[in-house]
Short mmCIF file of N, CA, C and O in Angstrom, two decimals:
data_model
loop_
_atom_site.label_atom_id
_atom_site.label_comp_id
_atom_site.label_asym_id
_atom_site.label_seq_id
_atom_site.Cartn_x
_atom_site.Cartn_y
_atom_site.Cartn_z
N UNK A 1 -48.78 -3.23 46.23
CA UNK A 1 -50.19 -3.12 46.55
C UNK A 1 -50.84 -4.50 46.46
O UNK A 1 -50.54 -5.25 45.54
N UNK A 2 -51.74 -4.78 47.37
CA UNK A 2 -52.38 -6.10 47.36
C UNK A 2 -53.59 -6.19 46.43
O UNK A 2 -54.11 -5.19 45.95
N UNK A 3 -54.00 -7.41 46.22
CA UNK A 3 -55.20 -7.73 45.45
C UNK A 3 -56.29 -8.13 46.44
O UNK A 3 -56.04 -8.91 47.36
N UNK A 4 -57.49 -7.61 46.24
CA UNK A 4 -58.61 -7.88 47.14
C UNK A 4 -59.68 -8.65 46.38
O UNK A 4 -59.97 -8.34 45.23
N UNK A 5 -60.27 -9.63 47.05
CA UNK A 5 -61.34 -10.42 46.45
C UNK A 5 -62.63 -10.11 47.20
O UNK A 5 -62.67 -10.15 48.43
N UNK A 6 -63.68 -9.79 46.43
CA UNK A 6 -64.98 -9.46 47.00
C UNK A 6 -66.07 -10.29 46.36
O UNK A 6 -65.97 -10.66 45.20
N UNK A 7 -67.13 -10.55 47.15
CA UNK A 7 -68.38 -11.07 46.61
C UNK A 7 -69.30 -9.88 46.49
O UNK A 7 -69.45 -9.10 47.43
N UNK A 8 -69.93 -9.72 45.33
CA UNK A 8 -70.82 -8.59 45.08
C UNK A 8 -72.23 -9.10 44.82
O UNK A 8 -72.43 -9.98 43.98
N UNK A 9 -73.17 -8.55 45.56
CA UNK A 9 -74.58 -8.82 45.32
C UNK A 9 -75.28 -7.48 45.17
O UNK A 9 -74.83 -6.48 45.70
N UNK A 10 -76.36 -7.48 44.44
CA UNK A 10 -77.08 -6.23 44.23
C UNK A 10 -78.55 -6.38 44.53
O UNK A 10 -79.08 -7.49 44.58
N UNK A 11 -79.19 -5.24 44.73
CA UNK A 11 -80.64 -5.27 44.91
C UNK A 11 -81.32 -5.40 43.55
O UNK A 11 -80.68 -5.21 42.52
N UNK A 12 -82.59 -5.73 43.52
CA UNK A 12 -83.28 -5.93 42.23
C UNK A 12 -83.26 -4.70 41.32
O UNK A 12 -83.31 -4.85 40.10
N UNK A 13 -83.19 -3.51 41.89
CA UNK A 13 -83.19 -2.30 41.05
C UNK A 13 -81.84 -2.05 40.43
O UNK A 13 -81.74 -1.30 39.46
N UNK A 14 -80.78 -2.62 40.99
CA UNK A 14 -79.43 -2.43 40.45
C UNK A 14 -78.77 -1.14 40.90
O UNK A 14 -77.71 -0.78 40.41
N UNK A 15 -79.38 -0.44 41.85
CA UNK A 15 -78.82 0.83 42.31
C UNK A 15 -77.79 0.65 43.42
O UNK A 15 -76.87 1.45 43.55
N UNK A 16 -77.95 -0.38 44.22
CA UNK A 16 -77.08 -0.57 45.38
C UNK A 16 -76.30 -1.87 45.23
O UNK A 16 -76.86 -2.91 44.87
N UNK A 17 -75.01 -1.81 45.50
CA UNK A 17 -74.16 -3.00 45.50
C UNK A 17 -73.78 -3.33 46.94
O UNK A 17 -73.41 -2.45 47.69
N UNK A 18 -73.89 -4.59 47.30
CA UNK A 18 -73.44 -5.05 48.60
C UNK A 18 -72.10 -5.76 48.41
O UNK A 18 -72.02 -6.75 47.69
N UNK A 19 -71.07 -5.24 49.06
CA UNK A 19 -69.74 -5.81 48.94
C UNK A 19 -69.43 -6.64 50.17
O UNK A 19 -69.61 -6.20 51.30
N UNK A 20 -68.95 -7.85 49.94
CA UNK A 20 -68.57 -8.75 51.02
C UNK A 20 -67.10 -9.12 50.83
O UNK A 20 -66.77 -9.91 49.94
N UNK A 21 -66.22 -8.51 51.63
CA UNK A 21 -64.79 -8.75 51.52
C UNK A 21 -64.49 -10.20 51.86
O UNK A 21 -64.96 -10.73 52.87
N UNK A 22 -63.68 -10.85 51.02
CA UNK A 22 -63.33 -12.25 51.25
C UNK A 22 -61.90 -12.40 51.77
O UNK A 22 -61.70 -12.94 52.83
N UNK A 23 -60.94 -11.89 51.00
CA UNK A 23 -59.54 -12.10 51.37
C UNK A 23 -58.66 -11.17 50.55
O UNK A 23 -59.06 -10.70 49.48
N UNK A 24 -57.44 -10.92 51.04
CA UNK A 24 -56.46 -10.14 50.26
C UNK A 24 -55.23 -11.00 50.00
O UNK A 24 -54.90 -11.90 50.78
N UNK A 25 -54.56 -10.70 48.88
CA UNK A 25 -53.40 -11.47 48.44
C UNK A 25 -52.32 -10.52 47.95
O UNK A 25 -52.61 -9.45 47.45
N UNK A 26 -51.08 -10.95 48.06
CA UNK A 26 -49.96 -10.15 47.59
C UNK A 26 -49.67 -10.38 46.11
O UNK A 26 -49.10 -9.52 45.45
N UNK A 27 -50.05 -11.55 45.59
CA UNK A 27 -49.79 -11.82 44.18
C UNK A 27 -51.09 -12.04 43.43
O UNK A 27 -52.08 -12.54 43.98
N UNK A 28 -51.08 -11.65 42.16
CA UNK A 28 -52.27 -11.78 41.33
C UNK A 28 -52.64 -13.25 41.14
O UNK A 28 -53.82 -13.60 41.16
N UNK A 29 -51.65 -14.09 40.97
CA UNK A 29 -51.91 -15.50 40.71
C UNK A 29 -52.69 -16.14 41.86
O UNK A 29 -53.64 -16.89 41.63
N UNK A 30 -52.32 -15.82 43.10
CA UNK A 30 -53.05 -16.36 44.26
C UNK A 30 -54.48 -15.84 44.30
O UNK A 30 -55.42 -16.59 44.55
N UNK A 31 -54.65 -14.54 44.04
CA UNK A 31 -55.98 -13.93 44.06
C UNK A 31 -56.85 -14.53 42.96
O UNK A 31 -58.03 -14.83 43.18
N UNK A 32 -56.29 -14.70 41.77
CA UNK A 32 -57.03 -15.27 40.64
C UNK A 32 -57.48 -16.69 40.95
O UNK A 32 -58.63 -17.05 40.72
N UNK A 33 -56.57 -17.50 41.48
CA UNK A 33 -56.91 -18.89 41.80
C UNK A 33 -57.99 -18.97 42.88
O UNK A 33 -58.89 -19.81 42.82
N UNK A 34 -57.90 -18.09 43.88
CA UNK A 34 -58.92 -18.06 44.93
C UNK A 34 -60.27 -17.67 44.35
O UNK A 34 -61.30 -18.29 44.65
N UNK A 35 -60.29 -16.64 43.49
CA UNK A 35 -61.54 -16.18 42.88
C UNK A 35 -62.15 -17.28 42.00
O UNK A 35 -63.36 -17.50 42.02
N UNK A 36 -61.33 -17.97 41.25
CA UNK A 36 -61.83 -19.07 40.41
C UNK A 36 -62.44 -20.17 41.26
O UNK A 36 -63.47 -20.75 40.91
N UNK A 37 -61.78 -20.48 42.37
CA UNK A 37 -62.31 -21.49 43.29
C UNK A 37 -63.64 -21.07 43.87
O UNK A 37 -64.57 -21.89 43.99
N UNK A 38 -63.76 -19.79 44.23
CA UNK A 38 -65.02 -19.27 44.77
C UNK A 38 -66.13 -19.36 43.72
O UNK A 38 -67.25 -19.74 44.04
N UNK A 39 -65.82 -18.99 42.49
CA UNK A 39 -66.83 -19.05 41.42
C UNK A 39 -67.28 -20.49 41.19
O UNK A 39 -68.46 -20.74 40.96
N UNK A 40 -66.35 -21.44 41.25
CA UNK A 40 -66.69 -22.85 41.05
C UNK A 40 -67.59 -23.35 42.19
O UNK A 40 -68.54 -24.10 41.94
N UNK A 41 -67.30 -22.93 43.43
CA UNK A 41 -68.12 -23.34 44.56
C UNK A 41 -69.53 -22.77 44.48
O UNK A 41 -70.50 -23.44 44.82
N UNK A 42 -69.64 -21.52 44.05
CA UNK A 42 -70.95 -20.85 43.99
C UNK A 42 -71.82 -21.38 42.87
O UNK A 42 -73.03 -21.40 42.98
N UNK A 43 -71.21 -21.79 41.77
CA UNK A 43 -71.97 -22.31 40.64
C UNK A 43 -72.49 -21.19 39.74
O UNK A 43 -72.36 -20.01 40.03
N UNK A 44 -73.11 -21.58 38.65
CA UNK A 44 -73.58 -20.62 37.65
C UNK A 44 -74.93 -19.99 38.00
O UNK A 44 -75.26 -18.92 37.51
N UNK A 45 -75.71 -20.63 38.82
CA UNK A 45 -77.07 -20.14 39.09
C UNK A 45 -77.15 -19.20 40.29
O UNK A 45 -78.23 -18.96 40.80
N UNK A 46 -76.06 -18.63 40.71
CA UNK A 46 -76.05 -17.70 41.83
C UNK A 46 -76.06 -16.25 41.35
O UNK A 46 -75.67 -15.97 40.22
N UNK A 47 -76.51 -15.36 42.20
CA UNK A 47 -76.51 -13.94 41.87
C UNK A 47 -75.24 -13.25 42.37
O UNK A 47 -75.07 -12.06 42.16
N UNK A 48 -74.36 -13.99 43.01
CA UNK A 48 -73.13 -13.42 43.57
C UNK A 48 -72.07 -13.34 42.49
O UNK A 48 -71.83 -14.30 41.76
N UNK A 49 -71.44 -12.17 42.38
CA UNK A 49 -70.34 -11.96 41.45
C UNK A 49 -69.04 -11.91 42.25
O UNK A 49 -68.98 -11.24 43.29
N UNK A 50 -68.02 -12.60 41.81
CA UNK A 50 -66.72 -12.60 42.48
C UNK A 50 -65.78 -11.70 41.68
O UNK A 50 -65.59 -11.92 40.48
N UNK A 51 -65.20 -10.70 42.33
CA UNK A 51 -64.31 -9.74 41.66
C UNK A 51 -62.97 -9.68 42.38
O UNK A 51 -62.90 -9.73 43.60
N UNK A 52 -61.91 -9.51 41.59
CA UNK A 52 -60.56 -9.26 42.10
C UNK A 52 -60.22 -7.81 41.77
O UNK A 52 -60.38 -7.38 40.63
N UNK A 53 -59.74 -7.06 42.77
CA UNK A 53 -59.43 -5.65 42.59
C UNK A 53 -58.02 -5.38 43.09
O UNK A 53 -57.64 -5.82 44.17
N UNK A 54 -57.26 -4.63 42.31
CA UNK A 54 -55.91 -4.21 42.67
C UNK A 54 -56.00 -2.78 43.17
O UNK A 54 -56.40 -1.88 42.43
N UNK A 55 -55.66 -2.55 44.46
CA UNK A 55 -55.80 -1.21 45.02
C UNK A 55 -54.82 -1.02 46.17
O UNK A 55 -54.26 -1.98 46.71
N UNK A 56 -54.64 0.24 46.55
CA UNK A 56 -53.70 0.59 47.63
C UNK A 56 -54.20 0.13 48.98
O UNK A 56 -53.42 -0.21 49.86
N UNK A 57 -55.52 0.14 49.17
CA UNK A 57 -56.10 -0.27 50.45
C UNK A 57 -57.46 -0.91 50.20
O UNK A 57 -58.02 -0.83 49.10
N UNK A 58 -58.00 -1.51 51.25
CA UNK A 58 -59.31 -2.13 51.13
C UNK A 58 -60.38 -1.07 50.85
O UNK A 58 -61.28 -1.30 50.05
N UNK A 59 -60.26 0.08 51.47
CA UNK A 59 -61.22 1.16 51.24
C UNK A 59 -61.17 1.63 49.79
O UNK A 59 -62.21 1.85 49.16
N UNK A 60 -59.96 1.77 49.24
CA UNK A 60 -59.81 2.17 47.84
C UNK A 60 -60.42 1.13 46.91
O UNK A 60 -61.05 1.47 45.90
N UNK A 61 -60.26 -0.15 47.24
CA UNK A 61 -60.85 -1.22 46.43
C UNK A 61 -62.37 -1.14 46.46
O UNK A 61 -63.03 -1.28 45.42
N UNK A 62 -62.94 -0.88 47.64
CA UNK A 62 -64.39 -0.76 47.75
C UNK A 62 -64.90 0.44 46.95
O UNK A 62 -65.94 0.35 46.30
N UNK A 63 -64.16 1.54 46.98
CA UNK A 63 -64.56 2.72 46.22
C UNK A 63 -64.55 2.44 44.72
O UNK A 63 -65.44 2.88 43.99
N UNK A 64 -63.54 1.70 44.25
CA UNK A 64 -63.48 1.34 42.83
C UNK A 64 -64.67 0.49 42.42
O UNK A 64 -65.24 0.67 41.34
N UNK A 65 -65.05 -0.44 43.28
CA UNK A 65 -66.17 -1.32 42.96
C UNK A 65 -67.52 -0.60 43.02
O UNK A 65 -68.46 -0.97 42.31
N UNK A 66 -67.63 0.42 43.83
CA UNK A 66 -68.88 1.16 43.98
C UNK A 66 -69.08 2.22 42.90
O UNK A 66 -70.17 2.76 42.75
N UNK A 67 -68.03 2.51 42.12
CA UNK A 67 -68.12 3.51 41.06
C UNK A 67 -69.18 3.13 40.04
O UNK A 67 -69.29 1.99 39.63
N UNK A 68 -69.95 4.11 39.64
CA UNK A 68 -70.94 3.90 38.58
C UNK A 68 -70.24 4.09 37.24
O UNK A 68 -69.68 5.15 36.97
N UNK A 69 -70.23 3.05 36.42
CA UNK A 69 -69.56 3.11 35.13
C UNK A 69 -70.59 3.09 34.02
O UNK A 69 -71.54 2.33 34.06
N UNK A 70 -70.37 3.92 33.03
CA UNK A 70 -71.27 3.97 31.89
C UNK A 70 -70.98 2.80 30.96
O UNK A 70 -69.84 2.37 30.81
N UNK A 71 -72.03 2.33 30.31
CA UNK A 71 -71.86 1.26 29.34
C UNK A 71 -71.15 1.82 28.12
O UNK A 71 -71.41 2.95 27.70
N UNK A 72 -70.26 1.04 27.51
CA UNK A 72 -69.59 1.52 26.30
C UNK A 72 -70.55 1.66 25.14
O UNK A 72 -71.53 0.91 25.03
N UNK A 73 -70.28 2.60 24.28
CA UNK A 73 -71.10 2.81 23.11
C UNK A 73 -70.62 1.88 22.01
O UNK A 73 -69.43 1.86 21.66
N UNK A 74 -71.55 1.08 21.47
CA UNK A 74 -71.18 0.16 20.40
C UNK A 74 -71.21 0.89 19.05
O UNK A 74 -72.16 1.62 18.74
N UNK A 75 -70.17 0.70 18.30
CA UNK A 75 -70.14 1.24 16.95
C UNK A 75 -70.92 0.31 16.03
O UNK A 75 -71.16 -0.85 16.35
N UNK A 76 -71.29 0.79 14.89
CA UNK A 76 -72.12 0.02 13.96
C UNK A 76 -71.46 -1.32 13.58
O UNK A 76 -72.12 -2.34 13.51
N UNK A 77 -70.15 -1.33 13.37
CA UNK A 77 -69.47 -2.55 12.94
C UNK A 77 -69.26 -3.55 14.09
O UNK A 77 -68.90 -4.67 13.86
N UNK A 78 -69.51 -3.13 15.34
CA UNK A 78 -69.35 -4.00 16.48
C UNK A 78 -70.63 -4.77 16.82
O UNK A 78 -70.61 -5.65 17.65
N UNK A 79 -71.74 -4.41 16.19
CA UNK A 79 -73.03 -5.04 16.51
C UNK A 79 -73.13 -6.41 15.92
O UNK A 79 -72.58 -6.80 15.01
#
């Protein structure tokens, strides 16, 4: 299964994610290096998030990124 790299931007409300497919890779190392290069080019003051996803297809990768995930509950000793 390939690794997919996406640029993710969101609206101000945080309800909608815009996914911009960048490239796919067969090895994690290539995908990681590409994503790191993209993050370096974009800089720290951008709203774009660069993500690497491992999935069976591009559609499956997009579905994983669009999933709404709950924030983890912090235990008292983790605060």
